[in-house]
Amino acid sequence: MNTPLRRRTVLGAAVASLPVLALAACGEVTVEGSEKDASAQLSITDDQGREVVLAGAVQRAVVVNSYTNEFVRAIGAGDRVVGVDRASLDRLPYLALEDDQVIAEGLDQLNYEAIAKLEPDVVILPRNAVWQEAEEQLEPFGIPLVVATAWDTEVTDDTISLLGQVFGAEAAATEVLDFRAEISDVLEERLEGVDPVPVYFETVEPYLTTLPGSGFHAMIEAGGGANIFDDASGGDAQEELTVDPSEVVLRDPQFVIHEFEPSAEPVDRFGDIRDDLAARPGWSGMTALAAGDVAIANGWATSALGKSIGALYLASWLHPDELDGVDPDAYLTRWVTEFQDTELSAPADYVQGPQA
């Protein structure tokens, strides 16, 4: 097991000191230490292929998006975050931040003056935020922008590595990647050759499902399932789409999972959501509901670590024989206590699978 203390140690060099001006004998002004400052600079490539030059390992960051904040905390750099969006603070109350450090009410509502007052070394946004606008607005303040999309399962490993570079925490990022690889290895080994189980995934709102290109679609496949809407199109920026209720009935999934809004604070919506699903017209006759193969989850748990935790839970429900002896609750507990450095009341407060 990884050693939590070592992971939480702040890694990376300090911000380069301001250059000292001195008068040369010939009367010209020179900058002492300029070579040292230049050598401390970091040149990184973000997930939009943009080359971004940072003064050094970031010591003060504004991070927008709760999933990104989870990754930053996982690599031991959470104490360097000085500004966040409202959703991050609401969903992750264990972040050591206050209301006056909220600089965005949404991904398209950034307060650039508030950001500038925090004097960050960098602002980190996901690709579905207004990063082009932010790049333009932050330029006069001399604040660099990095685009890193933590909610997209397809680029999770790249995102963790990118954040490791930004914060000078490559070793800690490797530990996170190793934990994720451990889960992936279990899934690949145990699920080799299984027949995928048709799954209907619903996120947050009734009939809001996910399409290929979304992190949830990849989660379903990694868990040994087949997305019943893998042939649909017309989703939003996150490849989510509200579907016709009758179409779900016609496609007759063998398993249904509903993931509600992520929150580190336990929210007991399990019974209400189960009742809602069962009361929908025509749904009681679907294979999944008739067999009781329905799972309800708080997205903070199942979407954790690039949805790797969710894929493990899903696999344990879809293929219980193949996953015999693998305890998803143990992996969730490790993620929360070791990598998020916070307490977990009980896994059942966040994830509830099929009821016997």
mmCIF file of N, CA, C and O in Angstrom, residues 10 15 57-65 68-69 72-73 76-86 88-89 95-104 111-124 138 143-144 166-167:
data_model
loop_
_atom_site.group_PDB
_atom_site.id
_atom_site.type_symbol
_atom_site.label_atom_id
_atom_site.label_comp_id
_atom_site.label_asym_id
_atom_site.label_seq_id
_atom_site.Cartn_x
_atom_site.Cartn_y
_atom_site.Cartn_z
ATOM 1 N N VAL A 10 4.389 18.332 -0.152
ATOM 2 C CA VAL A 10 4.402 19.278 -1.259
ATOM 3 C C VAL A 10 5.691 19.112 -2.024
ATOM 4 O O VAL A 10 6.777 19.228 -1.461
ATOM 5 N N VAL A 15 8.734 28.993 -6.248
ATOM 6 C CA VAL A 15 8.658 29.939 -7.360
ATOM 7 C C VAL A 15 9.957 30.724 -7.438
ATOM 8 O O VAL A 15 10.496 31.159 -6.421
ATOM 9 N N ALA A 57 7.593 25.205 -11.063
ATOM 10 C CA ALA A 57 6.543 24.382 -10.483
ATOM 11 C C ALA A 57 5.529 25.277 -9.777
ATOM 12 O O ALA A 57 5.895 26.129 -8.964
ATOM 13 N N VAL A 58 4.268 25.120 -10.088
ATOM 14 C CA VAL A 58 3.226 26.027 -9.614
ATOM 15 C C VAL A 58 3.055 25.938 -8.098
ATOM 16 O O VAL A 58 2.958 24.848 -7.529
ATOM 17 N N GLN A 59 3.018 27.110 -7.467
ATOM 18 C CA GLN A 59 2.800 27.201 -6.028
ATOM 19 C C GLN A 59 1.427 27.775 -5.681
ATOM 20 O O GLN A 59 0.936 27.567 -4.577
ATOM 21 N N ARG A 60 0.824 28.505 -6.619
ATOM 22 C CA ARG A 60 -0.502 29.091 -6.412
ATOM 23 C C ARG A 60 -1.319 28.853 -7.674
ATOM 24 O O ARG A 60 -0.927 29.307 -8.759
ATOM 25 N N ALA A 61 -2.434 28.127 -7.541
ATOM 26 C CA ALA A 61 -3.227 27.777 -8.713
ATOM 27 C C ALA A 61 -4.703 28.046 -8.485
ATOM 28 O O ALA A 61 -5.227 27.860 -7.381
ATOM 29 N N VAL A 62 -5.373 28.495 -9.532
ATOM 30 C CA VAL A 62 -6.823 28.541 -9.575
ATOM 31 C C VAL A 62 -7.254 27.339 -10.405
ATOM 32 O O VAL A 62 -6.836 27.187 -11.554
ATOM 33 N N VAL A 63 -8.067 26.468 -9.809
ATOM 34 C CA VAL A 63 -8.450 25.210 -10.466
ATOM 35 C C VAL A 63 -9.970 25.134 -10.553
ATOM 36 O O VAL A 63 -10.668 25.103 -9.533
ATOM 37 N N VAL A 64 -10.476 25.092 -11.781
ATOM 38 C CA VAL A 64 -11.917 25.034 -12.017
ATOM 39 C C VAL A 64 -12.295 23.631 -12.466
ATOM 40 O O VAL A 64 -11.727 23.109 -13.430
ATOM 41 N N ASN A 65 -13.248 23.021 -11.772
ATOM 42 C CA ASN A 65 -13.790 21.688 -12.019
ATOM 43 C C ASN A 65 -13.442 20.790 -10.844
ATOM 44 O O ASN A 65 -12.282 20.671 -10.449
ATOM 45 N N THR A 68 -10.937 17.885 -11.465
ATOM 46 C CA THR A 68 -9.551 18.337 -11.522
ATOM 47 C C THR A 68 -9.023 18.603 -10.127
ATOM 48 O O THR A 68 -7.881 18.260 -9.798
ATOM 49 N N ASN A 69 -9.851 19.194 -9.271
ATOM 50 C CA ASN A 69 -9.421 19.450 -7.900
ATOM 51 C C ASN A 69 -9.146 18.150 -7.152
ATOM 52 O O ASN A 69 -8.234 18.082 -6.326
ATOM 53 N N VAL A 72 -5.687 17.090 -8.325
ATOM 54 C CA VAL A 72 -4.651 17.950 -7.731
ATOM 55 C C VAL A 72 -4.410 17.546 -6.284
ATOM 56 O O VAL A 72 -3.266 17.459 -5.821
ATOM 57 N N ARG A 73 -5.478 17.269 -5.574
ATOM 58 C CA ARG A 73 -5.341 16.825 -4.186
ATOM 59 C C ARG A 73 -4.665 15.447 -4.123
ATOM 60 O O ARG A 73 -3.842 15.185 -3.238
ATOM 61 N N GLY A 76 -0.981 15.474 -4.070
ATOM 62 C CA GLY A 76 -0.376 16.170 -2.942
ATOM 63 C C GLY A 76 -0.227 17.661 -3.107
ATOM 64 O O GLY A 76 0.512 18.301 -2.361
ATOM 65 N N ALA A 77 -0.956 18.260 -4.071
ATOM 66 C CA ALA A 77 -0.814 19.696 -4.319
ATOM 67 C C ALA A 77 -2.066 20.477 -3.958
ATOM 68 O O ALA A 77 -2.211 21.640 -4.355
ATOM 69 N N GLY A 78 -2.955 19.880 -3.194
ATOM 70 C CA GLY A 78 -4.200 20.557 -2.848
ATOM 71 C C GLY A 78 -4.001 21.848 -2.084
ATOM 72 O O GLY A 78 -4.798 22.783 -2.211
ATOM 73 N N ASP A 79 -2.931 21.922 -1.292
ATOM 74 C CA ASP A 79 -2.707 23.137 -0.511
ATOM 75 C C ASP A 79 -2.170 24.289 -1.353
ATOM 76 O O ASP A 79 -1.984 25.396 -0.849
ATOM 77 N N ARG A 80 -1.928 24.044 -2.614
ATOM 78 C CA ARG A 80 -1.480 25.128 -3.504
ATOM 79 C C ARG A 80 -2.638 25.749 -4.292
ATOM 80 O O ARG A 80 -2.434 26.674 -5.079
ATOM 81 N N VAL A 81 -3.840 25.220 -4.108
ATOM 82 C CA VAL A 81 -5.017 25.765 -4.782
ATOM 83 C C VAL A 81 -5.548 26.944 -3.984
ATOM 84 O O VAL A 81 -5.904 26.803 -2.811
ATOM 85 N N VAL A 82 -5.601 28.113 -4.624
ATOM 86 C CA VAL A 82 -6.038 29.338 -3.944
ATOM 87 C C VAL A 82 -7.384 29.840 -4.443
ATOM 88 O O VAL A 82 -7.930 30.792 -3.879
ATOM 89 N N GLY A 83 -7.920 29.223 -5.490
ATOM 90 C CA GLY A 83 -9.208 29.633 -6.027
ATOM 91 C C GLY A 83 -9.870 28.494 -6.770
ATOM 92 O O GLY A 83 -9.185 27.706 -7.437
ATOM 93 N N VAL A 84 -11.222 28.397 -6.630
ATOM 94 C CA VAL A 84 -11.964 27.312 -7.263
ATOM 95 C C VAL A 84 -13.314 27.823 -7.762
ATOM 96 O O VAL A 84 -13.697 28.963 -7.495
ATOM 97 N N ASP A 85 -14.031 26.952 -8.456
ATOM 98 C CA ASP A 85 -15.403 27.246 -8.863
ATOM 99 C C ASP A 85 -16.363 26.825 -7.760
ATOM 100 O O ASP A 85 -16.015 26.077 -6.848
ATOM 101 N N ARG A 86 -17.601 27.313 -7.838
ATOM 102 C CA ARG A 86 -18.596 27.028 -6.815
ATOM 103 C C ARG A 86 -18.868 25.530 -6.686
ATOM 104 O O ARG A 86 -18.982 24.993 -5.580
ATOM 105 N N SER A 88 -16.935 22.995 -7.207
ATOM 106 C CA SER A 88 -15.849 22.297 -6.513
ATOM 107 C C SER A 88 -15.989 22.443 -5.002
ATOM 108 O O SER A 88 -15.824 21.473 -4.251
ATOM 109 N N LEU A 89 -16.300 23.658 -4.549
ATOM 110 C CA LEU A 89 -16.429 23.887 -3.110
ATOM 111 C C LEU A 89 -17.659 23.189 -2.541
ATOM 112 O O LEU A 89 -17.621 22.632 -1.446
ATOM 113 N N LEU A 95 -12.111 20.489 0.907
ATOM 114 C CA LEU A 95 -11.100 21.415 0.408
ATOM 115 C C LEU A 95 -10.923 22.548 1.420
ATOM 116 O O LEU A 95 -11.902 23.085 1.943
ATOM 117 N N ALA A 96 -9.686 22.913 1.700
ATOM 118 C CA ALA A 96 -9.406 23.951 2.695
ATOM 119 C C ALA A 96 -9.532 25.332 2.069
ATOM 120 O O ALA A 96 -8.572 26.109 1.990
ATOM 121 N N LEU A 97 -10.752 25.663 1.618
ATOM 122 C CA LEU A 97 -11.000 26.934 0.941
ATOM 123 C C LEU A 97 -12.261 27.579 1.490
ATOM 124 O O LEU A 97 -13.126 26.898 2.052
ATOM 125 N N GLU A 98 -12.371 28.894 1.277
ATOM 126 C CA GLU A 98 -13.512 29.649 1.780
ATOM 127 C C GLU A 98 -14.302 30.249 0.620
ATOM 128 O O GLU A 98 -13.856 30.246 -0.535
ATOM 129 N N ASP A 99 -15.480 30.777 0.940
ATOM 130 C CA ASP A 99 -16.346 31.354 -0.092
ATOM 131 C C ASP A 99 -15.662 32.470 -0.868
ATOM 132 O O ASP A 99 -15.925 32.660 -2.065
ATOM 133 N N ASP A 100 -14.799 33.256 -0.185
ATOM 134 C CA ASP A 100 -14.165 34.373 -0.884
ATOM 135 C C ASP A 100 -13.097 33.907 -1.877
ATOM 136 O O ASP A 100 -12.494 34.732 -2.581
ATOM 137 N N GLN A 101 -12.853 32.597 -1.935
ATOM 138 C CA GLN A 101 -11.920 32.054 -2.910
ATOM 139 C C GLN A 101 -12.635 31.414 -4.097
ATOM 140 O O GLN A 101 -12.004 30.805 -4.953
ATOM 141 N N VAL A 102 -13.951 31.578 -4.158
ATOM 142 C CA VAL A 102 -14.731 31.111 -5.302
ATOM 143 C C VAL A 102 -14.669 32.165 -6.399
ATOM 144 O O VAL A 102 -15.099 33.300 -6.197
ATOM 145 N N ILE A 103 -14.114 31.806 -7.534
ATOM 146 C CA ILE A 103 -13.910 32.783 -8.614
ATOM 147 C C ILE A 103 -14.772 32.473 -9.845
ATOM 148 O O ILE A 103 -14.637 33.137 -10.870
ATOM 149 N N ALA A 104 -15.659 31.474 -9.718
ATOM 150 C CA ALA A 104 -16.518 31.121 -10.852
ATOM 151 C C ALA A 104 -17.778 30.448 -10.342
ATOM 152 O O ALA A 104 -17.720 29.590 -9.463
ATOM 153 N N ASN A 111 -14.799 35.104 -12.906
ATOM 154 C CA ASN A 111 -14.556 36.473 -12.461
ATOM 155 C C ASN A 111 -13.054 36.727 -12.590
ATOM 156 O O ASN A 111 -12.274 36.361 -11.714
ATOM 157 N N TYR A 112 -12.663 37.369 -13.664
ATOM 158 C CA TYR A 112 -11.241 37.517 -13.965
ATOM 159 C C TYR A 112 -10.546 38.481 -13.007
ATOM 160 O O TYR A 112 -9.363 38.297 -12.689
ATOM 161 N N GLU A 113 -11.243 39.503 -12.539
ATOM 162 C CA GLU A 113 -10.640 40.412 -11.565
ATOM 163 C C GLU A 113 -10.380 39.690 -10.249
ATOM 164 O O GLU A 113 -9.337 39.890 -9.608
ATOM 165 N N ALA A 114 -11.317 38.830 -9.847
ATOM 166 C CA ALA A 114 -11.120 38.057 -8.617
ATOM 167 C C ALA A 114 -9.954 37.091 -8.768
ATOM 168 O O ALA A 114 -9.176 36.887 -7.830
ATOM 169 N N ILE A 115 -9.818 36.526 -9.956
ATOM 170 C CA ILE A 115 -8.685 35.633 -10.215
ATOM 171 C C ILE A 115 -7.377 36.401 -10.090
ATOM 172 O O ILE A 115 -6.426 35.952 -9.437
ATOM 173 N N ALA A 116 -7.326 37.578 -10.703
ATOM 174 C CA ALA A 116 -6.099 38.371 -10.693
ATOM 175 C C ALA A 116 -5.701 38.758 -9.268
ATOM 176 O O ALA A 116 -4.506 38.764 -8.920
ATOM 177 N N LYS A 117 -6.679 39.042 -8.414
ATOM 178 C CA LYS A 117 -6.378 39.425 -7.029
ATOM 179 C C LYS A 117 -5.723 38.292 -6.248
ATOM 180 O O LYS A 117 -4.972 38.534 -5.298
ATOM 181 N N LEU A 118 -6.001 37.064 -6.650
ATOM 182 C CA LEU A 118 -5.406 35.908 -5.974
ATOM 183 C C LEU A 118 -3.959 35.676 -6.391
ATOM 184 O O LEU A 118 -3.249 34.888 -5.765
ATOM 185 N N GLU A 119 -3.525 36.348 -7.453
ATOM 186 C CA GLU A 119 -2.154 36.267 -7.954
ATOM 187 C C GLU A 119 -1.697 34.809 -8.160
ATOM 188 O O GLU A 119 -0.661 34.384 -7.636
ATOM 189 N N PRO A 120 -2.446 34.047 -8.928
ATOM 190 C CA PRO A 120 -2.049 32.654 -9.152
ATOM 191 C C PRO A 120 -0.920 32.545 -10.171
ATOM 192 O O PRO A 120 -0.728 33.432 -11.007
ATOM 193 N N ASP A 121 -0.184 31.454 -10.090
ATOM 194 C CA ASP A 121 0.839 31.152 -11.094
ATOM 195 C C ASP A 121 0.215 30.580 -12.351
ATOM 196 O O ASP A 121 0.828 30.603 -13.419
ATOM 197 N N VAL A 122 -1.003 30.034 -12.216
ATOM 198 C CA VAL A 122 -1.670 29.409 -13.350
ATOM 199 C C VAL A 122 -3.161 29.293 -13.057
ATOM 200 O O VAL A 122 -3.574 29.246 -11.894
ATOM 201 N N VAL A 123 -3.950 29.258 -14.115
ATOM 202 C CA VAL A 123 -5.373 28.928 -14.039
ATOM 203 C C VAL A 123 -5.569 27.645 -14.842
ATOM 204 O O VAL A 123 -5.075 27.525 -15.968
ATOM 205 N N ILE A 124 -6.275 26.679 -14.259
ATOM 206 C CA ILE A 124 -6.490 25.387 -14.910
ATOM 207 C C ILE A 124 -7.974 25.206 -15.159
ATOM 208 O O ILE A 124 -8.783 25.245 -14.221
ATOM 209 N N LEU A 138 -6.995 36.688 -19.389
ATOM 210 C CA LEU A 138 -5.910 36.555 -18.420
ATOM 211 C C LEU A 138 -4.577 37.089 -18.933
ATOM 212 O O LEU A 138 -3.681 37.389 -18.145
ATOM 213 N N ILE A 143 -1.126 35.965 -16.507
ATOM 214 C CA ILE A 143 -1.432 34.689 -15.853
ATOM 215 C C ILE A 143 -1.610 33.607 -16.927
ATOM 216 O O ILE A 143 -2.514 33.712 -17.765
ATOM 217 N N PRO A 144 -0.775 32.588 -16.947
ATOM 218 C CA PRO A 144 -0.908 31.533 -17.948
ATOM 219 C C PRO A 144 -2.117 30.640 -17.685
ATOM 220 O O PRO A 144 -2.583 30.510 -16.543
ATOM 221 N N VAL A 166 2.796 20.215 -14.051
ATOM 222 C CA VAL A 166 2.453 21.594 -13.675
ATOM 223 C C VAL A 166 2.883 21.902 -12.244
ATOM 224 O O VAL A 166 3.435 22.969 -11.954
ATOM 225 N N PHE A 167 2.641 20.947 -11.338
ATOM 226 C CA PHE A 167 2.937 21.182 -9.923
ATOM 227 C C PHE A 167 4.291 20.620 -9.494
ATOM 228 O O PHE A 167 4.639 20.672 -8.309
#
